[in-house]
PDB file of C-alpha atoms in Angstrom:
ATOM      1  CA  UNK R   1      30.062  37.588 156.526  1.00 51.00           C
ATOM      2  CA  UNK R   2      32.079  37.217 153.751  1.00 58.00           C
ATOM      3  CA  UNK R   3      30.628  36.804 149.889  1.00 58.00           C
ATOM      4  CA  UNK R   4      31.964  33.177 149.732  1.00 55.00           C
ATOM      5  CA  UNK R   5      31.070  32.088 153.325  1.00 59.00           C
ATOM      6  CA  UNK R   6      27.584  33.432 152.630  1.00 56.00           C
ATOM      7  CA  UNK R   7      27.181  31.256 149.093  1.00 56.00           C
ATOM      8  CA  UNK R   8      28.795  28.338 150.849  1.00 58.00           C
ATOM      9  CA  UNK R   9      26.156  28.604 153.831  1.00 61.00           C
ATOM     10  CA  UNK R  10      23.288  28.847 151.446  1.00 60.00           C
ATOM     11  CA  UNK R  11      24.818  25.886 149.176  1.00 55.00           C
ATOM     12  CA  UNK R  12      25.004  23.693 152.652  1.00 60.00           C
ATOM     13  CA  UNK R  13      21.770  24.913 154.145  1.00 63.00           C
ATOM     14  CA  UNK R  14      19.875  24.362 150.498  1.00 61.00           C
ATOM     15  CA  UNK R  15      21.158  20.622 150.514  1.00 57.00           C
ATOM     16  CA  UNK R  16      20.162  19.535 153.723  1.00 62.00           C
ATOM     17  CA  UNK R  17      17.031  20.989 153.403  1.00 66.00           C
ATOM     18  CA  UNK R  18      16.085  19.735 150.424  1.00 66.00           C
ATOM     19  CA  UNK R  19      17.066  16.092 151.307  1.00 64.00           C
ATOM     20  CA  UNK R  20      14.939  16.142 154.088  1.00 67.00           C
ATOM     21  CA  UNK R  21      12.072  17.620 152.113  1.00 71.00           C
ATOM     22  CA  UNK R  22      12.547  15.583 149.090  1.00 72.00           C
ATOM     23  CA  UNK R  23      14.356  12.375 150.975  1.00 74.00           C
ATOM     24  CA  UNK R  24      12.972   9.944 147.728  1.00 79.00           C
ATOM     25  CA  UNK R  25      14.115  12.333 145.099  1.00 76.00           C
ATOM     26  CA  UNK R  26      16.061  10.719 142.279  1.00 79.00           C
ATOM     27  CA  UNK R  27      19.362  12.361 141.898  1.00 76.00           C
ATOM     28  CA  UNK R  28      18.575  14.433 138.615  1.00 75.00           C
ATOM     29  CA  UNK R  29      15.594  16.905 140.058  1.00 74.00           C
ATOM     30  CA  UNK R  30      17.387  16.555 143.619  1.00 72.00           C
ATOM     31  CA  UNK R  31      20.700  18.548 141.832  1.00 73.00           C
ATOM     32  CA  UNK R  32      18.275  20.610 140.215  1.00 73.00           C
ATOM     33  CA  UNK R  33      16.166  21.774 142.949  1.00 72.00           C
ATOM     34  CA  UNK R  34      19.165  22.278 144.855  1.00 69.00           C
ATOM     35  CA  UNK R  35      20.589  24.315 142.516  1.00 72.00           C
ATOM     36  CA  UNK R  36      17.699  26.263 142.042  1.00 70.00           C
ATOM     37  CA  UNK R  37      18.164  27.471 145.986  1.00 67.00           C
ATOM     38  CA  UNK R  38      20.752  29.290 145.663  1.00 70.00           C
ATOM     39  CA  UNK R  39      20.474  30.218 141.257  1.00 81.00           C
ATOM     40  CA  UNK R  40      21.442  33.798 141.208  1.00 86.00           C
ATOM     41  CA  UNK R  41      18.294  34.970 139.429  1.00 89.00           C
ATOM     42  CA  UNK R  42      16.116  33.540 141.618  1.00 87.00           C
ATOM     43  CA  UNK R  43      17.651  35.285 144.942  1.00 89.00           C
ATOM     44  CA  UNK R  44      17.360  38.000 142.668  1.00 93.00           C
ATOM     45  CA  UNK R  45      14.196  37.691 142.258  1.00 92.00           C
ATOM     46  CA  UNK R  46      13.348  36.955 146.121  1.00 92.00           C
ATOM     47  CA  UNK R  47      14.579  40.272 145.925  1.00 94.00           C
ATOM     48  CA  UNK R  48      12.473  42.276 143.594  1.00 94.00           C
ATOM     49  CA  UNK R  49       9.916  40.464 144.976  1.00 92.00           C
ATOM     50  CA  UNK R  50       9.925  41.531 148.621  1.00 93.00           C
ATOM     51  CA  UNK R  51      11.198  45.240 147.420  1.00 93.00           C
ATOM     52  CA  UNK R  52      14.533  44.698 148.735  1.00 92.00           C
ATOM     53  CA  UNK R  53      16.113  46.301 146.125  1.00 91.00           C
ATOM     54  CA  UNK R  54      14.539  49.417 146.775  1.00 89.00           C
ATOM     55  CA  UNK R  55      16.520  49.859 150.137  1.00 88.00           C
ATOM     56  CA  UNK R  56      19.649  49.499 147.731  1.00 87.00           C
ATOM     57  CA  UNK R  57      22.016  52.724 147.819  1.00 85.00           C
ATOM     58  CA  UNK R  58      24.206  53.730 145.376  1.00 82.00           C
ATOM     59  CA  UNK R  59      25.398  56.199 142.965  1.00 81.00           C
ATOM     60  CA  UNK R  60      25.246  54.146 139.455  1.00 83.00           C
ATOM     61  CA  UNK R  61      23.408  55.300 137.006  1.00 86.00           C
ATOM     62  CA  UNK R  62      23.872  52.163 135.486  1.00 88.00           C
ATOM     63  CA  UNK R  63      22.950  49.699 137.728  1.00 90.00           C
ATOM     64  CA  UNK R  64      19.875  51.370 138.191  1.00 90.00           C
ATOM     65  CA  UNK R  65      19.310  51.100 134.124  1.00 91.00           C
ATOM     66  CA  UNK R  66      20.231  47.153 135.300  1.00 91.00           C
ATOM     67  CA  UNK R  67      17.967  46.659 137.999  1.00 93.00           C
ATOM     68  CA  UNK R  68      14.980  47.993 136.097  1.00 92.00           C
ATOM     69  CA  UNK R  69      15.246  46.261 132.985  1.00 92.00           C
ATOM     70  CA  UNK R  70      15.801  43.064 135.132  1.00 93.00           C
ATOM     71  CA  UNK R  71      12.338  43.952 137.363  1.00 93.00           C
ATOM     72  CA  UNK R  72      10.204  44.848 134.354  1.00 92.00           C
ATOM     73  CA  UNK R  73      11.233  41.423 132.227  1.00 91.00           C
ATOM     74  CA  UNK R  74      10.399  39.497 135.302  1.00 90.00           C
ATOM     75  CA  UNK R  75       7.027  39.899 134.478  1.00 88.00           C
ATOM     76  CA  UNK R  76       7.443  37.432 131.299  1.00 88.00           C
ATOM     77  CA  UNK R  77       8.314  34.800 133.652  1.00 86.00           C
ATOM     78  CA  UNK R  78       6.191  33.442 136.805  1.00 82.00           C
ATOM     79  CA  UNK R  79       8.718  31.525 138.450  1.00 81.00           C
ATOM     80  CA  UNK R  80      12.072  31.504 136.412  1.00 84.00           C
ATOM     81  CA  UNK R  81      13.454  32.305 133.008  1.00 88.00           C
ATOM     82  CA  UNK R  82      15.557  29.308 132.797  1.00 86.00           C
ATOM     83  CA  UNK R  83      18.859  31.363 132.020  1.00 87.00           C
ATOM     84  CA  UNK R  84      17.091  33.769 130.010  1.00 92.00           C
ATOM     85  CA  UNK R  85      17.340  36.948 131.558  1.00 92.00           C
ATOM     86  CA  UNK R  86      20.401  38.538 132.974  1.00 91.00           C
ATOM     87  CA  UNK R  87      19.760  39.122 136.852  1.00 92.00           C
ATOM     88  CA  UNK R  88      21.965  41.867 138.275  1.00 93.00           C
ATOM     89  CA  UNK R  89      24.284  40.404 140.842  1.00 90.00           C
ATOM     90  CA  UNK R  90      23.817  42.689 143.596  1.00 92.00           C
ATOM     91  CA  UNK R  91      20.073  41.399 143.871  1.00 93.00           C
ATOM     92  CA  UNK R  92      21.402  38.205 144.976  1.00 90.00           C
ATOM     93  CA  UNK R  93      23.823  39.945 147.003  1.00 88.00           C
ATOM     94  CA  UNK R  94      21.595  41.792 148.946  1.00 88.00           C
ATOM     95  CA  UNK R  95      19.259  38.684 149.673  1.00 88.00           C
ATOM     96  CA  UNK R  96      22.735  36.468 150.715  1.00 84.00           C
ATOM     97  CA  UNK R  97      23.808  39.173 153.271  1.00 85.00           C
ATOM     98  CA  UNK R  98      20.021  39.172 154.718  1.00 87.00           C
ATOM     99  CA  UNK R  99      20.385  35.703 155.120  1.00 84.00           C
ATOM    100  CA  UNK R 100      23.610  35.613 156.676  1.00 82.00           C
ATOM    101  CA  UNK R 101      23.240  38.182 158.863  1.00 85.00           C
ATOM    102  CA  UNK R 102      20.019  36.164 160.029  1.00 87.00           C
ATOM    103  CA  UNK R 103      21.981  33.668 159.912  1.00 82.00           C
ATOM    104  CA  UNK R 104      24.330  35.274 162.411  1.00 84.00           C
ATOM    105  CA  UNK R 105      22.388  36.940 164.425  1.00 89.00           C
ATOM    106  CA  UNK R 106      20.533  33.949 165.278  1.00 89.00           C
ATOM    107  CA  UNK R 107      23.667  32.220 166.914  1.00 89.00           C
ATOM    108  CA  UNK R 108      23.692  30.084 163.772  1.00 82.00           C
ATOM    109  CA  UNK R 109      20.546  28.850 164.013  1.00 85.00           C
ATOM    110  CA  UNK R 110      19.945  26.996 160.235  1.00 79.00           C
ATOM    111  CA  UNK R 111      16.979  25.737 160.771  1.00 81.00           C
ATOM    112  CA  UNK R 112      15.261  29.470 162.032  1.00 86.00           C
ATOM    113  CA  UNK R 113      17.643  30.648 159.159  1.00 83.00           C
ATOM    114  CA  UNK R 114      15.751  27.925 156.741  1.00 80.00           C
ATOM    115  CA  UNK R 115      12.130  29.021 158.002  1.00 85.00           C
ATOM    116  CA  UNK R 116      13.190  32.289 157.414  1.00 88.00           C
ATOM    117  CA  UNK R 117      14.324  31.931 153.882  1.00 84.00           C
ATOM    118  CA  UNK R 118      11.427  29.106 152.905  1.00 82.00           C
ATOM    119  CA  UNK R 119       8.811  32.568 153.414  1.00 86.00           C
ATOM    120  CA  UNK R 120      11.287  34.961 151.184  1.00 88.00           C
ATOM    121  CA  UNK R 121      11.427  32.277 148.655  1.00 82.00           C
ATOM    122  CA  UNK R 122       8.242  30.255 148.170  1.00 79.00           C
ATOM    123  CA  UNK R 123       6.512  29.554 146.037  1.00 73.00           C
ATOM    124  CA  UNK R 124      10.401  29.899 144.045  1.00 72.00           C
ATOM    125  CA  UNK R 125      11.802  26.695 145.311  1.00 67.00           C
ATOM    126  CA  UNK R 126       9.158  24.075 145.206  1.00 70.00           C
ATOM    127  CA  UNK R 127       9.793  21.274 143.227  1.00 70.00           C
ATOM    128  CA  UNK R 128       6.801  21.893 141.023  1.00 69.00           C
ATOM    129  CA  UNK R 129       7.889  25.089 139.837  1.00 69.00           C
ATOM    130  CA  UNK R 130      11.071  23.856 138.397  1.00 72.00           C
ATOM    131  CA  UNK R 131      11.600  24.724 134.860  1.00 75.00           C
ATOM    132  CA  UNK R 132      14.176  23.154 132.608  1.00 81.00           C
ATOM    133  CA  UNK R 133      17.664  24.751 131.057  1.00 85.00           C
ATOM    134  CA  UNK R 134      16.693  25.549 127.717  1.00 92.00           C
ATOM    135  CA  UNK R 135      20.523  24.317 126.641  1.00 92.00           C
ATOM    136  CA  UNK R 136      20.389  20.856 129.125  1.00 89.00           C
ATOM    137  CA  UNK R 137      16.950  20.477 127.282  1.00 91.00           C
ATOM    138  CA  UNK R 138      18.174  20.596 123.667  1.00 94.00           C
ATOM    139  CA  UNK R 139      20.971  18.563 124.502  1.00 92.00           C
ATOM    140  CA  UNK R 140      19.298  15.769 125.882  1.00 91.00           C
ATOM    141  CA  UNK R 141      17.293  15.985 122.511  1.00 90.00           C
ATOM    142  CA  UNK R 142      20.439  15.112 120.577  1.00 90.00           C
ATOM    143  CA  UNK R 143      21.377  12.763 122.404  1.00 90.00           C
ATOM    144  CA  UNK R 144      17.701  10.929 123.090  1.00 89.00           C
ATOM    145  CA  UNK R 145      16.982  11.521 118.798  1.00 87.00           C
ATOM    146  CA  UNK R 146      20.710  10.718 117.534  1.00 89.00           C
ATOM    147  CA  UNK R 147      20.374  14.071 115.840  1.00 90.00           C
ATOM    148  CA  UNK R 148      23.895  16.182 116.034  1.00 92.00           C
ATOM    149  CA  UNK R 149      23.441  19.802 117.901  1.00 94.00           C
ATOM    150  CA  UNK R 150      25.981  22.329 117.913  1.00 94.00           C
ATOM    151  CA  UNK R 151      25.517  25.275 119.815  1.00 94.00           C
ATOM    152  CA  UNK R 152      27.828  27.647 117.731  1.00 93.00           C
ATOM    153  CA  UNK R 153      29.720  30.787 119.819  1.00 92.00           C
ATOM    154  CA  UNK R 154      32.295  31.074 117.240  1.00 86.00           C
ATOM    155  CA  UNK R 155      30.071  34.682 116.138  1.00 81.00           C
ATOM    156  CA  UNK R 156      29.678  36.489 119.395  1.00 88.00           C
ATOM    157  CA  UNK R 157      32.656  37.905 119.880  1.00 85.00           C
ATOM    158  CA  UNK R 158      32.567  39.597 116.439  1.00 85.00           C
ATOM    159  CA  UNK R 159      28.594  40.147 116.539  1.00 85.00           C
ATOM    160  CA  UNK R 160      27.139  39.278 120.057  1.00 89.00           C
ATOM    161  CA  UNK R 161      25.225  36.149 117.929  1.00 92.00           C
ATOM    162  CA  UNK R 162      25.344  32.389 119.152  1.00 94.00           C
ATOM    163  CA  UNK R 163      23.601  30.328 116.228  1.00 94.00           C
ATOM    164  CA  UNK R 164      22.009  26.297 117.218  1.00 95.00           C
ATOM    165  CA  UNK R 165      22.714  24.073 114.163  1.00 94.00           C
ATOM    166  CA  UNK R 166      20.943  20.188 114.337  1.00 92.00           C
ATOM    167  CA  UNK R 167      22.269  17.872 111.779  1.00 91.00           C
ATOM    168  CA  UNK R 168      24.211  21.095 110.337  1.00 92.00           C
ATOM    169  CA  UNK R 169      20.769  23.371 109.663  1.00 92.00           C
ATOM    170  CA  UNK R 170      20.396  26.376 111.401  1.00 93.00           C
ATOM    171  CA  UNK R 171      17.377  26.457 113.645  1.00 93.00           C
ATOM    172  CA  UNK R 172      18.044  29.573 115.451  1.00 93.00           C
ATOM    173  CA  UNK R 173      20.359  32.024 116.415  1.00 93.00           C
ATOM    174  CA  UNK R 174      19.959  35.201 119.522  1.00 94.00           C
ATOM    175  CA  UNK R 175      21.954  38.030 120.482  1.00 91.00           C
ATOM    176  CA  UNK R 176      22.947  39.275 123.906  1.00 92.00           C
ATOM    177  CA  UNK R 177      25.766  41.374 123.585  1.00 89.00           C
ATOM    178  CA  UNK R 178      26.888  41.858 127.819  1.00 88.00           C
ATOM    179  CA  UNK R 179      27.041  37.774 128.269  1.00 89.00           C
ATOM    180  CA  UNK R 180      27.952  35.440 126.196  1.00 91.00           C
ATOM    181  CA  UNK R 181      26.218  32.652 128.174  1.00 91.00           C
ATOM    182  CA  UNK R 182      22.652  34.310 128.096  1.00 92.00           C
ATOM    183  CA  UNK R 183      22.861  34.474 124.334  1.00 93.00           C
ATOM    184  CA  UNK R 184      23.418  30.420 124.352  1.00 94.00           C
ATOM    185  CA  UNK R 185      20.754  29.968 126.587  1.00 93.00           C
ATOM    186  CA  UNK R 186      18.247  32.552 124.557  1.00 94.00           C
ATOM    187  CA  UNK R 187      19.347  30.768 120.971  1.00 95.00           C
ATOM    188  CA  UNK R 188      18.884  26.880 122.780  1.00 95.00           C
ATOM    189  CA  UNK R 189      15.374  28.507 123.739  1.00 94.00           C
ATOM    190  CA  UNK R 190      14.856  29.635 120.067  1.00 94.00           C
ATOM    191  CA  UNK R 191      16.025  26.412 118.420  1.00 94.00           C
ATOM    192  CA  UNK R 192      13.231  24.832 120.801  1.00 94.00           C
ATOM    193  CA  UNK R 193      10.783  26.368 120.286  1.00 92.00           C
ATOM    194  CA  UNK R 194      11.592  26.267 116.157  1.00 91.00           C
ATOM    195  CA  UNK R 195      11.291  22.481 116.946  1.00 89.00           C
ATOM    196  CA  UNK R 196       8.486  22.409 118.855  1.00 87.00           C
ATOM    197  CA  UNK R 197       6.760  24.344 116.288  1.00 86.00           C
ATOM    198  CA  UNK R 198       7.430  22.179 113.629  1.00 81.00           C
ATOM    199  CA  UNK R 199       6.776  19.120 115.489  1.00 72.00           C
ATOM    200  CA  UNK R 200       3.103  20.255 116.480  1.00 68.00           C
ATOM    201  CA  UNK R 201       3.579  19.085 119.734  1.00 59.00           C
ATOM    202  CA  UNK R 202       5.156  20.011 122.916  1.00 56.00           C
ATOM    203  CA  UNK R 203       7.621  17.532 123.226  1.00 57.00           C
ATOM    204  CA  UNK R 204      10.492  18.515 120.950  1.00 55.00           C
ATOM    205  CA  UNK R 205      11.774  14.437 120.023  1.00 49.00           C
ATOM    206  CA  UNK R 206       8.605  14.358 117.819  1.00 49.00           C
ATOM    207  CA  UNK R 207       9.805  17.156 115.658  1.00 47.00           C
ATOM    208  CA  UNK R 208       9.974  16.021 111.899  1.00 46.00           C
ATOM    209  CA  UNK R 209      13.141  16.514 109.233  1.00 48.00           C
ATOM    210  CA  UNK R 210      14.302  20.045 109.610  1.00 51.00           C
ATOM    211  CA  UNK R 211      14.061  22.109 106.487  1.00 47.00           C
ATOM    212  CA  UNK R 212      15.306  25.766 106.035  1.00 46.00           C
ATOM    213  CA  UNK R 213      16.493  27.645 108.390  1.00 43.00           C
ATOM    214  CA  UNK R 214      14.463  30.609 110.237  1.00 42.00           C
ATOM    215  CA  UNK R 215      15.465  33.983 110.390  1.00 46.00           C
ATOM    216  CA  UNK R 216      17.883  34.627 113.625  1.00 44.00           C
ATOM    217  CA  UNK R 217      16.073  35.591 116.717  1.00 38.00           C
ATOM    218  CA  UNK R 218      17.940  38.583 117.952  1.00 40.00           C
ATOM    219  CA  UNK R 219      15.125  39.768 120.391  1.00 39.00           C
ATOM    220  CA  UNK R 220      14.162  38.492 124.027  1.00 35.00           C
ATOM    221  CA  UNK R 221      10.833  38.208 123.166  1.00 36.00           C
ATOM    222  CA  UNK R 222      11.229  36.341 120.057  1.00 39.00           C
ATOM    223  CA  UNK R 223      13.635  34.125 121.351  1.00 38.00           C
ATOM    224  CA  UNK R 224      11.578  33.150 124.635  1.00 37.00           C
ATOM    225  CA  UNK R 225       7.625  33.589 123.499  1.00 33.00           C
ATOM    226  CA  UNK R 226       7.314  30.199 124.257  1.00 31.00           C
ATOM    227  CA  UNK R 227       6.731  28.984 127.912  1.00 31.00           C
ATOM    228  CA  UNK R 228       8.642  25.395 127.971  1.00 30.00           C
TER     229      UNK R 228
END
C-alpha cells in the first residue's frame, strides 16, 4: 500500500471513529483528537512502545543515532510532547504499513482494522490525554489578553534560534538546529512557561507586566521542564 493511501486510510478511519466515539464533541477537541490519530510522533511512539522499531533493518548509522535519541526523550513525556521532540519518520512508517497491511489482509475490514489499532494505541488517543500545542496555546493568549506575540524565525537560519517576543519583550528563545518548526514549538513552550512563572499560576492570561527578558533557552530540557 502506498505511503499516501496508507495516511489517507488512517486520516478516514481516525474520523469516523472518533465521531462515533465522541458523537457530542464540539468541533475544537473533535479536530484535535482527530489529529492526534494519525500525529506522526505519536505512531511513532505506538512504535517504540510495542518494540516495533527493533524489527527495523537498515544500514544507517544515523538513523539509528535518530531513533535512540527519539526513544530515550520519550521518557520526559507520558503521552505526547506537544511538538517538542523530533520523532523519526520511519517510526510512523513502520506502524502505517502494519496497519495497512492489516488493513489489507483483512479484506478491508476498518472496523477489525480500528480494534486492532485502538490496542497499539491506547491509552495515546483518548480524549483525556490530549495535550495542547505549545504555539496554538500562546497564541490564543494574545489574542484572549490583547497582548501582541511574535514568534520570531528571522534567526534560525543564521543560528538555529527562534526567539517569542509579547508586547516587543523577549520571553524566550530555543534552538533546534535539524527543524525549524520544533525550535518554534520548543521557544512557544519556553515563553509559557516564562509566563506561567511569573504569573504564579497555571493559567498563563493571569501573568502580570512582563519585565526583562530571560536568558534564551537553547536546551530541551530547559525549554520543556514544565508539564502544560
Amino acid at each position: 500500500m502506498a505511503a499516501s493511501l496508507r495516511r489517507r486510510f488512517l486520516v478516514e478511519a481516525s474520523l469516523l471513529q472518533v465521531f462515533l466515539t465522541y458523537p457530542d464533541l464540539p468541533p475544537g477537541p473533535l479536530t484535535r483528537l482527530r489529529a492526534a490519530n494519525v500525529d506522526k510522533e505519536k505512531l511513532a511512539r505506538i512504535a517504540v512502545d510495542h518494540g516495533i522499531h527493533r524489527f527495523l533493518r537498515h544500514k544507517a548509522p544515523k538513523l539509528e543515532e535518530q531513533i535512540a535519541d527519539f526513544v530515550k526523550e520519550l521518557c520526559q513525556y507520558e503521552y505526547h510532547s506537544n511538538g517538542l521532540l523530533d520523532a523519526p519518520k520511519v517510526l510512523s512508517d513502520i506502524v502505517e504499513s502494519l496497519i495497512g497491511a492489516i488493513y489489507l489482509d483483512s479484506k478491508y475490514n476498518q472496523e477489525l482494522v480500528w480494534q486492532v489499532f485502538q490496542k497499539l494505541a491506547d491509552p495515546l488517543i483518548r480524549l483525556e490525554t490530549l495535550g495542547r500545542h505549545p504555539v496554538s496555546e500562546l497564541l490564543e493568549f494574545g489574542q484572549k489578553s490583547g497582548r501582541i506575540v511574535d514568534i520570531s524565525k528571522d534567526g534560525w537560519v543564521k543560528d538555529t534560534k527562534v526567539d517569542v517576543f509579547v508586547d516587543g519583550v523577549l520571553v524566550a528563545s530555543a534552538t533546534y538546529a535539524q527543524k525549524k518548526e520544533i525550535a518554534s514549538n520548543r521557544a512557544a513552550k519556553a515563553a509559557l512557561d516564562k509566563l506561567k512563572e511569573m504569573s504564579g499560576q497555571s493559567d498563563v492570561l493571569s501573568a502580570p507586566a512582563l519585565g526583562e527578558a530571560p536568558e534564551p533557552l537553547d536546551e530541551l530540557g530547559r525549554a520543556g521542564a514544565l508539564e502544560l
